[in-house]
Amino acid sequence: MIVSPICEMLGIRYPLFQGGMAWIADGKLAAAVSEGGGLGIVAAGNAPAEVVREQIRIARSLTNKPFGVNIMLMSPYADEVAQVAAEEKVAVVTTGAGNPGKYMAMWKDAGIKVIPVVASVAMAKRMERLGASALIAEGGESGGHVGELTTMVLVPLICDATSLPVLAAGGIADGRGVAAAFMLGACGVQMGTRFLSAEECNIHPAYKEKILKANDLSTTVTGKRLGHPVRSLRTPFARAYTQAEYGGMPDEELEKLGQGALRKAVQEGDAEHGCFLAGQIAAMVNQVQPAAEIVKDVMDGAEPYLKGAAAWVR
Ligand code: TUI
């Protein structure tokens, strides 16, 4: 069994987090991952605070194990959701798509471990100074809002630049990915895309089907012009968005084009107008399984690679 400092810090069996996927990662999925020995995470996304509170309570009703909440910092409700996380005293808060500096003291006072997702060395150092307990270094292979750097480059740079435990995210969906993350200096991983195929993952069946069918070239990045690059499946929506982006559509119209597209993918499976967020590793996701089985398969799968690594040393 693989055990790392992050397991002891959080009281979890495996050093594996489920990514905080907006519209997708609800209390049921988070509880299933935590029951399986990983760290499940309820995603706030753009949801109002009371909706997030409800999902936290659902997770709590389904598991006694620790779980986290992901605060998407671009949300119009970020302030209220940050407050709810503190009130509910969740075990862990992860953050994405911005700088959580103004909330750190409140969360730490509530006894919460704060683990920001970072996509650059500068942000990693800033988060260490502000008292983060660990960091998630997310490479641009991941789905959703992405930074510039790959996981391969970002993880060792952040391990060198800070003394915090680092979890690797982006492009990891099996034991080889976990073993590679450890080789880069990480002491754990976060996976999002692999959990899209979990039985407990409540996305539209058409979304799941697209993930199962995805190949190596199935994802693309849109939204660079507005400063919010997002990785999603190549679909009619992604093509239309790219055309608008490079065809000179005004910024406000482009913003409007994207509105509601995540919900249309997750709830309606709308193949035309939905934005199906997914990481490059969707190509490796081929099977629907219970979340707990995914956690175990991935972590057990890493062991022979980590043990076997010594074979290269003479
Ligand atoms: O946050 C994510 N992934 C996401 S958020 C999301 S919801 C959304 N929907 C539509 C458009 C945009 C977002 C979907 N996927 N991953 C974590 C992550 N955080 N990746 C990169 C960053 C990041 C970026 C900038 C973290 C900090 C940061 O700092 C900027 C600053 O303030 O200096």
Coordinates of N, CA and C and ligand atoms in Angstrom, one line a residue, residues 22 46 72 74 95-99 117-119 123 126 138 143-147 228 230 262 277, ligand 1:
A22 N -16.7 21.5 -11.6 CA -17.9 22.4 -11.5 C -19.1 21.7 -12.1
N46 N -20.1 27.5 -9.9 CA -20.8 28.8 -9.9 C -22.0 28.8 -9.1
M72 N -14.4 27.7 -6.5 CA -14.0 28.3 -7.8 C -14.0 29.8 -7.7
M74 N -13.5 32.4 -9.5 CA -14.2 33.3 -10.4 C -15.7 33.3 -10.3
T95 N -8.9 25.3 -3.8 CA -9.3 26.5 -4.6 C -8.8 26.4 -6.0
G96 N -9.5 27.0 -6.9 CA -9.1 27.0 -8.3 C -9.4 28.4 -9.0
A97 N -8.7 28.6 -10.1 CA -9.0 29.7 -11.0 C -8.8 31.1 -10.3
G98 N -7.8 31.2 -9.4 CA -7.5 32.5 -8.8 C -6.7 32.4 -7.5
N99 N -6.7 33.5 -6.8 CA -5.9 33.7 -5.6 C -6.8 33.7 -4.4
V117 N -5.1 25.0 -5.7 CA -4.6 24.5 -7.0 C -3.8 25.7 -7.6
V118 N -2.6 25.4 -8.0 CA -1.7 26.4 -8.6 C -1.2 25.9 -9.9
A119 N -1.0 26.9 -10.8 CA -0.5 26.6 -12.1 C 0.8 27.3 -12.5
M123 N 2.7 31.6 -7.9 CA 1.5 31.4 -7.1 C 1.7 30.4 -6.0
R126 N 3.5 32.1 -3.2 CA 2.6 33.0 -2.5 C 1.7 32.2 -1.5
E138 N -1.3 21.8 -10.9 CA -2.1 21.3 -12.0 C -1.6 21.7 -13.4
G143 N -8.6 19.0 -17.6 CA -9.8 19.5 -18.2 C -10.1 20.8 -17.5
G144 N -11.0 21.6 -18.1 CA -11.4 22.9 -17.5 C -10.4 24.0 -17.7
H145 N -10.4 24.9 -16.7 CA -9.5 26.1 -16.8 C -8.1 25.6 -16.6
V146 N -7.2 26.0 -17.6 CA -5.9 25.5 -17.6 C -4.8 26.6 -17.6
G147 N -3.7 26.3 -17.0 CA -2.5 27.2 -17.1 C -1.7 26.8 -18.3
H228 N -9.1 33.2 -20.3 CA -9.5 32.0 -19.5 C -9.5 30.7 -20.3
V230 N -9.7 27.1 -21.5 CA -10.5 26.0 -21.0 C -10.3 24.8 -21.9
L262 N -21.7 24.7 -19.8 CA -21.3 23.6 -18.9 C -22.5 22.8 -18.5
L277 N -16.2 19.6 -20.5 CA -14.8 19.7 -20.0 C -14.2 18.3 -19.8
Ligands
TUI1 O1 -10.0 25.9 -11.7 C1 -9.6 24.9 -12.4 N1 -10.3 24.4 -13.3 C2 -11.6 24.8 -13.7 S1 -12.5 26.1 -13.0 C3 -13.8 25.8 -14.0 S2 -15.2 26.7 -14.0 C4 -14.9 27.7 -15.3 N2 -15.9 27.8 -16.2 C5 -15.8 28.5 -17.3 C6 -14.6 29.3 -17.5 C7 -13.6 29.3 -16.6 C8 -13.8 28.5 -15.5 C9 -13.5 24.7 -14.8 N3 -12.3 24.2 -14.6 N4 -8.4 24.4 -12.2 C10 -7.5 24.9 -11.2 C11 -6.6 26.0 -11.8 N5 -6.4 27.1 -11.2 N6 -6.0 25.9 -12.9 C12 -5.3 27.1 -13.1 C13 -5.6 27.8 -11.9 C14 -5.1 29.1 -11.6 C15 -5.1 30.1 -12.5 C16 -4.7 31.4 -12.1 C17 -4.8 29.3 -10.2 C18 -4.4 30.6 -9.8 C19 -4.3 31.6 -10.7 O2 -4.0 32.8 -10.3 C20 -4.2 34.0 -11.0 C21 -3.9 35.1 -10.2 O3 -4.8 35.6 -9.5 O4 -2.7 35.5 -10.2

